[in-house]
Every structure is written in structure tokens, then in C-alpha cells.
PDB file of C-alpha atoms in Angstrom:
ATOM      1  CA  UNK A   1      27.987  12.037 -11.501  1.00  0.00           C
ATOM      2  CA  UNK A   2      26.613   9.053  -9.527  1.00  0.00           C
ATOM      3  CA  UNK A   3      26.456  10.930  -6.248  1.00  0.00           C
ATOM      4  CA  UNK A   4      24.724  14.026  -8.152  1.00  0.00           C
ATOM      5  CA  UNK A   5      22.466  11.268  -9.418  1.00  0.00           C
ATOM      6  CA  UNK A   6      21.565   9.560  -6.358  1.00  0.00           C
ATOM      7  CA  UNK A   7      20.760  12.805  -4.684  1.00  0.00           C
ATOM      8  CA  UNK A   8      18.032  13.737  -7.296  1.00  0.00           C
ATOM      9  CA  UNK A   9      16.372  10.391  -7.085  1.00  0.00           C
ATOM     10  CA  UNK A  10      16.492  10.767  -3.080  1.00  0.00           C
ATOM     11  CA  UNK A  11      14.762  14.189  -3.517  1.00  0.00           C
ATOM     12  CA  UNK A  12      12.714  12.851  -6.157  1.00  0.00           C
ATOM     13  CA  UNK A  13      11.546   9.740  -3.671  1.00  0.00           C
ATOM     14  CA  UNK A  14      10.788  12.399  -1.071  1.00  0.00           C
ATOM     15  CA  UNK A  15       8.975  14.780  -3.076  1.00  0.00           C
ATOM     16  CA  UNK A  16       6.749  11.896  -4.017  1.00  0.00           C
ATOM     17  CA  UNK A  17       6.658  10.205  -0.475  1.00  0.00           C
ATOM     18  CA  UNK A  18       5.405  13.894   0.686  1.00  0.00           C
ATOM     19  CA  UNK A  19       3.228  13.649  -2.415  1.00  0.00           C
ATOM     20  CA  UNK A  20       1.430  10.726  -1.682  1.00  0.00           C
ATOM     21  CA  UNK A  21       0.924  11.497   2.186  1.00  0.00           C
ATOM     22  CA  UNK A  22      -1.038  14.685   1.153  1.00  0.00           C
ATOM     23  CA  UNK A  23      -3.308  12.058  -0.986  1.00  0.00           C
ATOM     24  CA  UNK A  24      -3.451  10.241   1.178  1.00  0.00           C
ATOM     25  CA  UNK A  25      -5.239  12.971   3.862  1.00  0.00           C
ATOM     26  CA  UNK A  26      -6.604  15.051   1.004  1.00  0.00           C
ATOM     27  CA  UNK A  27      -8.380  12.207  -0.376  1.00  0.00           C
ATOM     28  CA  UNK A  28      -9.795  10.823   3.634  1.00  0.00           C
ATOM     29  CA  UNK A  29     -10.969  14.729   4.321  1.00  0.00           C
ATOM     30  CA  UNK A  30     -12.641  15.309   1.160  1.00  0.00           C
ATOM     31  CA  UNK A  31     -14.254  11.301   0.839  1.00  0.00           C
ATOM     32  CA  UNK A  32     -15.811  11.808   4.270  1.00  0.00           C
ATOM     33  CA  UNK A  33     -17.342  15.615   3.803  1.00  0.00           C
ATOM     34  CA  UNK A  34     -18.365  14.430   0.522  1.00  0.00           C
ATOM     35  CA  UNK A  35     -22.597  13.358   0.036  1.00  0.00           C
ATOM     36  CA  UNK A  36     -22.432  11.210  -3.109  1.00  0.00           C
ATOM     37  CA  UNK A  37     -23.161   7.828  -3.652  1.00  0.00           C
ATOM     38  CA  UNK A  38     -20.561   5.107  -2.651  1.00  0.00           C
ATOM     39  CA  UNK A  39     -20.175   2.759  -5.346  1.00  0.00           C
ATOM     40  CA  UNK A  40     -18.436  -1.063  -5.229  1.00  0.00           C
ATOM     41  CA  UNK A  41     -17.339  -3.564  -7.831  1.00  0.00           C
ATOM     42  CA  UNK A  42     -17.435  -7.312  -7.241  1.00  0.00           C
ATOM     43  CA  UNK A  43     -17.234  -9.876  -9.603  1.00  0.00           C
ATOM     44  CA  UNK A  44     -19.378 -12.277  -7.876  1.00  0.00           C
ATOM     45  CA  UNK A  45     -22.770 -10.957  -8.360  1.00  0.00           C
ATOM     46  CA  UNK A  46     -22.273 -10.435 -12.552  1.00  0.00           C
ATOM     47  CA  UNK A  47     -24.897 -12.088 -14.568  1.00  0.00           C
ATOM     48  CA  UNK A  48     -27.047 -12.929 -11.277  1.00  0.00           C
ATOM     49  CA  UNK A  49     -30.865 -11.784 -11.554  1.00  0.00           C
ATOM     50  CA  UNK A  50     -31.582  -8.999  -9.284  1.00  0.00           C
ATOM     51  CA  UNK A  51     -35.138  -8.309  -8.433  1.00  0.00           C
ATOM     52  CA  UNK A  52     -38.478  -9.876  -6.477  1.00  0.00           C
ATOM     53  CA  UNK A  53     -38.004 -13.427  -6.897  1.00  0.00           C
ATOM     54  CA  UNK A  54     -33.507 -12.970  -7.295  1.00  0.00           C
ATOM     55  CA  UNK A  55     -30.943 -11.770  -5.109  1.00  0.00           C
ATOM     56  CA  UNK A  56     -31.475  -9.109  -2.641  1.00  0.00           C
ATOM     57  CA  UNK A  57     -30.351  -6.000  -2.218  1.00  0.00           C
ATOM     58  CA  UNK A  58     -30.697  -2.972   0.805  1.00  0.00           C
ATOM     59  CA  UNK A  59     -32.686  -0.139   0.105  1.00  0.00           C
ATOM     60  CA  UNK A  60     -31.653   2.701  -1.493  1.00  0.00           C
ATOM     61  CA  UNK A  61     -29.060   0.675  -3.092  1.00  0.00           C
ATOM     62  CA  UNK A  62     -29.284   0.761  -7.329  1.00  0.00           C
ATOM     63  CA  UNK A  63     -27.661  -2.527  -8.550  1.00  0.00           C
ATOM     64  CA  UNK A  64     -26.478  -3.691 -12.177  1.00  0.00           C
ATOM     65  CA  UNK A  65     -25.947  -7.303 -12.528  1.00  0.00           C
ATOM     66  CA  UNK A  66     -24.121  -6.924 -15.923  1.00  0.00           C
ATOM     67  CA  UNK A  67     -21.623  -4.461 -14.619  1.00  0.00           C
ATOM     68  CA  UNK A  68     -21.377  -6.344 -11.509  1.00  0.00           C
ATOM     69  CA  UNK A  69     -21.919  -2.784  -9.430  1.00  0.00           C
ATOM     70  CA  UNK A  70     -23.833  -1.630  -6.159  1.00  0.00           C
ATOM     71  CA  UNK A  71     -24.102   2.133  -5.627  1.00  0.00           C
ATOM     72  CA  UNK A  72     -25.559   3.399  -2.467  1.00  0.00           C
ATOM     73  CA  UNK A  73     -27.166   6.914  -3.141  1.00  0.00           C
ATOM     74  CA  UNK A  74     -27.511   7.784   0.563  1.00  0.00           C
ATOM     75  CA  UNK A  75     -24.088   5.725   2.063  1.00  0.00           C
ATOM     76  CA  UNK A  76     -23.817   5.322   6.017  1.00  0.00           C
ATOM     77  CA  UNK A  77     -20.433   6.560   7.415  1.00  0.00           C
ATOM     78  CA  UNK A  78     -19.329   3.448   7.891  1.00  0.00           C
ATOM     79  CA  UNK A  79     -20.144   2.497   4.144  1.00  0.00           C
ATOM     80  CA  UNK A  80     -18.240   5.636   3.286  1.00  0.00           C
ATOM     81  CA  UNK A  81     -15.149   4.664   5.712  1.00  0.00           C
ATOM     82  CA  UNK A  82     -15.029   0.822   3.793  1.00  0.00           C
ATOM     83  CA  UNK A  83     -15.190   2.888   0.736  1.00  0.00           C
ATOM     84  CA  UNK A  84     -12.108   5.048   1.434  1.00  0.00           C
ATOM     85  CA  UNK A  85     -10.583   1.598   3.155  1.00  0.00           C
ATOM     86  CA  UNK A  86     -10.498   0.912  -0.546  1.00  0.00           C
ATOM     87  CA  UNK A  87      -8.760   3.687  -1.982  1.00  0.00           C
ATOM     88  CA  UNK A  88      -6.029   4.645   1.016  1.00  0.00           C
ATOM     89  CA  UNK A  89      -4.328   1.845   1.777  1.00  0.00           C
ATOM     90  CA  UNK A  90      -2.269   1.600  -1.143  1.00  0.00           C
ATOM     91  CA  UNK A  91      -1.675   5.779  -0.575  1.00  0.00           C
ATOM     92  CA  UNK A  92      -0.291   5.140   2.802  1.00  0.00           C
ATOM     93  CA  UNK A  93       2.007   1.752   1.531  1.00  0.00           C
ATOM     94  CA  UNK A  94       2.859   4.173  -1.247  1.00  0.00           C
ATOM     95  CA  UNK A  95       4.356   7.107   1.080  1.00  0.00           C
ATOM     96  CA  UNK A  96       5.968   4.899   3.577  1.00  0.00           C
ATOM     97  CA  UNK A  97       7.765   3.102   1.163  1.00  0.00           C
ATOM     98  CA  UNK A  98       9.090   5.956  -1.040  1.00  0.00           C
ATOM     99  CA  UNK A  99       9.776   7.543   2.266  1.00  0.00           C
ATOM    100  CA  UNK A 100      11.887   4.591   3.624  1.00  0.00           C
ATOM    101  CA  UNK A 101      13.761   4.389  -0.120  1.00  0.00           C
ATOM    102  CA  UNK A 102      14.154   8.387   0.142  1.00  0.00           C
ATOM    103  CA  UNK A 103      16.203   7.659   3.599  1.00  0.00           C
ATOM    104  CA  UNK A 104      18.107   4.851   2.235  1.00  0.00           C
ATOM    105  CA  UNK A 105      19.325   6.900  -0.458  1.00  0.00           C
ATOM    106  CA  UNK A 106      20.458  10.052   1.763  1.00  0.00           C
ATOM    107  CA  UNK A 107      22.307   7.021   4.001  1.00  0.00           C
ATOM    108  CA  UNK A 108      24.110   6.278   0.708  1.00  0.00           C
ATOM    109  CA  UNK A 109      25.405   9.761  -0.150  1.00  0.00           C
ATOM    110  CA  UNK A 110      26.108   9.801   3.477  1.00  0.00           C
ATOM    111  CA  UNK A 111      28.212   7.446   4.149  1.00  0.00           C
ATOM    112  CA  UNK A 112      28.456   5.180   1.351  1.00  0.00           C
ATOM    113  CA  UNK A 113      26.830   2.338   0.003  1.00  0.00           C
ATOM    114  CA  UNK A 114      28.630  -0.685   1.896  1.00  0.00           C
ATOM    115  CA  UNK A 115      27.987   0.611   5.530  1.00  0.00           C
ATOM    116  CA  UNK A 116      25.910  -0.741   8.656  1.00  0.00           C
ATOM    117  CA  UNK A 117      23.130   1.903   8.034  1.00  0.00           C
ATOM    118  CA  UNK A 118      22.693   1.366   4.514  1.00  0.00           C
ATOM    119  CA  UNK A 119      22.287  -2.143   5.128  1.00  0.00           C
ATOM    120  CA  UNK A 120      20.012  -1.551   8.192  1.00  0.00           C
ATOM    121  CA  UNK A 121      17.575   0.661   5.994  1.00  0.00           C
ATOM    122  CA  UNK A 122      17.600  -1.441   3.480  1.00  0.00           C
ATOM    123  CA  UNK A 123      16.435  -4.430   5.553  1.00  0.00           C
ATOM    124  CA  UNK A 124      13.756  -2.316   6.891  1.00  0.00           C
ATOM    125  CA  UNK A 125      12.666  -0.938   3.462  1.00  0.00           C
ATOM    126  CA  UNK A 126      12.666  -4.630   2.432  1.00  0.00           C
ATOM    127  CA  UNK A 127      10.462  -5.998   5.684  1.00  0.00           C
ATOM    128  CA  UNK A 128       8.376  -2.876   5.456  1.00  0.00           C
ATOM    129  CA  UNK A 129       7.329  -3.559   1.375  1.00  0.00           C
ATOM    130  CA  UNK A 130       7.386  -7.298   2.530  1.00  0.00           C
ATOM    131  CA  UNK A 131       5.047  -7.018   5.020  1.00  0.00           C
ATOM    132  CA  UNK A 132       3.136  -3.679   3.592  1.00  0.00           C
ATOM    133  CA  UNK A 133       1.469  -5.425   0.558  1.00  0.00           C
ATOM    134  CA  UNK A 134      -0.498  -8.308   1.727  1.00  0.00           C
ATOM    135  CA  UNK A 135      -1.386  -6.001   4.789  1.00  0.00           C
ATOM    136  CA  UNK A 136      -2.935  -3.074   2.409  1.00  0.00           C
ATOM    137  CA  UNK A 137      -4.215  -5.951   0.334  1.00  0.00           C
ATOM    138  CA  UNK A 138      -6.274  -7.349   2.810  1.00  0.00           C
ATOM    139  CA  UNK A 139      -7.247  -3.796   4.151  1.00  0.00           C
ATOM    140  CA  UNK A 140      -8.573  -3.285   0.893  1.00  0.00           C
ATOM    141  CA  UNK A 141     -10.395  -6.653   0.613  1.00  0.00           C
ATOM    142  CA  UNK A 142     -12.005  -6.727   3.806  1.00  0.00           C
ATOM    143  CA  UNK A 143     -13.291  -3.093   3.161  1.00  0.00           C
ATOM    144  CA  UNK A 144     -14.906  -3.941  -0.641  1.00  0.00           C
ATOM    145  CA  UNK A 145     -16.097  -7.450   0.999  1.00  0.00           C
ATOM    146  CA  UNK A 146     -17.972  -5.271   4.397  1.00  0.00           C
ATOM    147  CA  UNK A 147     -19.048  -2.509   1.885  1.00  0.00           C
ATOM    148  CA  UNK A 148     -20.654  -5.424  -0.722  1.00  0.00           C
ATOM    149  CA  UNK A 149     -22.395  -7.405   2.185  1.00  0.00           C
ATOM    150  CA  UNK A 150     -24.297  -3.505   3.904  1.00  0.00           C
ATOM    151  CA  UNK A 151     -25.538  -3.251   0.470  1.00  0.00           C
ATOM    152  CA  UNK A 152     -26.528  -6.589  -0.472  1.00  0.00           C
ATOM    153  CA  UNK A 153     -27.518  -8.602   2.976  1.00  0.00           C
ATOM    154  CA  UNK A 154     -27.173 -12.150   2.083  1.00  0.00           C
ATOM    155  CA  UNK A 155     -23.721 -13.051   0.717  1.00  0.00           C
ATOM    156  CA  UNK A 156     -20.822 -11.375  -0.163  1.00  0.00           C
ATOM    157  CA  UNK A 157     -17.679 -12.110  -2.391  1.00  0.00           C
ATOM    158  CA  UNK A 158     -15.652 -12.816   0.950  1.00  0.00           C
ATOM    159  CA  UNK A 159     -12.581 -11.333   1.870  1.00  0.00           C
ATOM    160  CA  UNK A 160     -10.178 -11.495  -1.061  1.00  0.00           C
ATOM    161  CA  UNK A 161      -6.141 -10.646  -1.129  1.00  0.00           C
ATOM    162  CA  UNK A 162      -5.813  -7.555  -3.667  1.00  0.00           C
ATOM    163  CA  UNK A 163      -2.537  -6.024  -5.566  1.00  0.00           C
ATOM    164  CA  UNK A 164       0.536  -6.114  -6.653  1.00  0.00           C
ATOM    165  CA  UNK A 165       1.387  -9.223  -4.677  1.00  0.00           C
ATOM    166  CA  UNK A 166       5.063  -9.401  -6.362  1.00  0.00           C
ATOM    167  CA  UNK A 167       5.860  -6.482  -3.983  1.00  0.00           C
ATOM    168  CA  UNK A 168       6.281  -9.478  -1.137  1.00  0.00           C
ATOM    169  CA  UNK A 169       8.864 -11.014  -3.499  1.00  0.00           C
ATOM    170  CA  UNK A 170      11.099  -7.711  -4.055  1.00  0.00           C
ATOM    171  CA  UNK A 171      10.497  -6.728  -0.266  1.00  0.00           C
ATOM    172  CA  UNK A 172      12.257 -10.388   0.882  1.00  0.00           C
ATOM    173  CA  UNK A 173      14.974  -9.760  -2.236  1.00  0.00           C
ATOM    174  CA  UNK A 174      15.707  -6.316  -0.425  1.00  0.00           C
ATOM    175  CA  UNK A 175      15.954  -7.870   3.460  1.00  0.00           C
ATOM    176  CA  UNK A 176      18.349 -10.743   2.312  1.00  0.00           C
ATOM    177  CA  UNK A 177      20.334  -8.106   0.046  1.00  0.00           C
ATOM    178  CA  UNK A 178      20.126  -5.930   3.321  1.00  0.00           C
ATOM    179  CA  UNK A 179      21.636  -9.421   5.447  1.00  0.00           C
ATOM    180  CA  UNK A 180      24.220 -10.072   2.910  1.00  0.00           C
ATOM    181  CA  UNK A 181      25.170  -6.044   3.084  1.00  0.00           C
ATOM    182  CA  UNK A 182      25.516  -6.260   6.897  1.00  0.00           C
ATOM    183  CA  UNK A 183      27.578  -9.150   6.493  1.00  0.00           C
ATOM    184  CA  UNK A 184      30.318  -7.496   4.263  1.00  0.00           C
ATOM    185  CA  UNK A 185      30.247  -4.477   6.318  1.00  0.00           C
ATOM    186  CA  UNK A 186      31.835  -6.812   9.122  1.00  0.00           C
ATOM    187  CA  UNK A 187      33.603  -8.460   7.450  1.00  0.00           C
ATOM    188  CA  UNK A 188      35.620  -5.377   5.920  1.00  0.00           C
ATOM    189  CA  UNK A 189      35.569  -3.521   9.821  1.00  0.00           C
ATOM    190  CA  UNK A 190      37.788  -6.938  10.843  1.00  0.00           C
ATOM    191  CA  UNK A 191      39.887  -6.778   8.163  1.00  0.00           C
ATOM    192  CA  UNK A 192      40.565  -3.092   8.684  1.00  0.00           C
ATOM    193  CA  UNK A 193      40.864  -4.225  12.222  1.00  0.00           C
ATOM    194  CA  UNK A 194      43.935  -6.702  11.724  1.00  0.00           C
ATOM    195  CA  UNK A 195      45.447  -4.710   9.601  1.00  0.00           C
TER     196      UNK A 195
END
């Protein structure tokens, strides 16, 4: 029953790792043919007077200080790229991880759960969600930061550290769990050994 289990969540993982990654590339191709206007959210121009004598913005651009939003009707293709760098960064985390937890779950019904390439995957799935989230984060923050300051010349909101920063957390959980594995895996192989 477990085994059955675990190999419908590792097809499951897949499915959705496979998922994602066609996002991922559906959503860059069809972004970058695409004409419309390229829109941004930041919270540090709401409630700031836009017009002659107020903050500035580039032309073409249609701002709303009460919603905080900047669209650009006729976007540059970098503007477009720093749009998408908002969008498919968390795609691509998204399909690597499921990915990596899709091979660490085949490893299990493998070979077990208490062997040397469980624990190695596991360590890796752990550095690569550990590592992963403030990277896309920042991706995603220095893209909404670039696309706010070609729309509006003077200042921007900066460069800010987005999602679900927890992720860090559970990725360090999963390499020490992955450390700790590794370490009972030896220490079973030399007791089989002097026995």
C-alpha cells in the first residue's frame, strides 16, 4: 500500500514538474509575441500626486496613484522581459523542485528509504529549495523594481526580497534530515560489515 502510494505521488510530482516547465515556456513565448500593455504594482507610489507640479512619469505610461499601478501601453522589450522576470521565476523554482522531489521519490521505491541516494537527493532537494527561494525572490524584485524605475524616471521602490520566504527554512530542514540520513546509512553498512 505504501509503495503503491509513493509511486502515485512520484508520478503525480512529475506530471506537475512537466506541468510547470511547459508554463513556464508557454507563458515566456506567448508574453514576448504578445503587444499589450505591461502593467506593475508597487506600493510606494500609492496616495502620491501624479501630474505637472507631482511625481513624474515616462510617456506613454497611464499611472493611478490610488491603485498604486503603472501600465505602459506601448512596453519596450526589455520592459516586457522585467515583466515576465516577474511571473517565471517562481515557474522555473516550481518545476525544479517538484522535479527533484519526483526523483527522490522513484530513489525510495528503488531502493528504499534509508539508503545513500535517498539521502543524497534529499540533501540536494533541500539545498536546491534552500537556495531557490531567495534567488527567484530577488529575480522577481529586481525585475518589478527595473520595470517601476523605465516607467517612472526618478525613484523607484528599490529592490525588494519577494515570496514564500519559509521555503529557506524547510529547504535547510530537508539538507540536515538529508545529513542525518547519510549518517545512518553508514552507520548500518558497518554494522552489516562486522557482522
Amino acid at each position: 500500500m505504501t509503495t503503491r502510494l509513493t509511486g502515485i505521488l512520484a508520478s503525480v510530482t512529475f506530471f506537475l514538474a512537466v506541468l510547470c516547465g511547459l508554463a513556464f515556456l508557454g507563458t515566456a513565448v506567448t508574453h514576448m509575441l504578445d503587444d499589450g500593455a505591461v502593467c506593475v504594482q508597487t506600493d510606494f507610489w500609492r496616495n502620491a500626486s501624479l501630474g505637472p507640479d507631482g511625481l513624474p512619469v515616462g510617456e506613454g505610461v497611464k499611472a493611478s496613484s490610488s491603485a498604486a499601478r503603472l501600465c505602459q501601453d506601448d512596453p519596450s522589450v526589455g520592459q516586457r522581459a522585467a515583466d515576465l522576470g516577474g511571473r517565471l521565476p517562481w515557474l522555473l523554482f516550481g518545476a525544479l523542485a517538484l522535479l527533484l522531489f519526483s526523483r527522490l521519490l522513484k530513489a525510495v521505491l528503488l531502493r528504499g528509504p534509508f539508503t545513500d541516494v535517498v539521502a543524497h537527493r534529499l540533501t540536494l532537494l533541500g539545498w536546491s529549495v534552500a537556495v531557490g527561494t531567495p534567488l527567484a525572490g530577488l529575480v522577481v524584485g529586481w525585475s518589478q523594481s527595473w520595470l517601476v524605475g523605465s516607467m517612472a524616471p526618478i525613484v523607484g521602490s528599490g529592490p525588494t526580497l519577494s515570496g514564500p520566504l519559509v521555503l529557506v527554512l524547510a529547504g535547510l530542514a530537508a539538507v540536515i534530515m538529508g545529513r542525518i540520513m547519510r549518517e545512518g546509512v553508514r552507520m548500518r553498512e558497518d554494522l552489516e560489515g562486522t557482522i
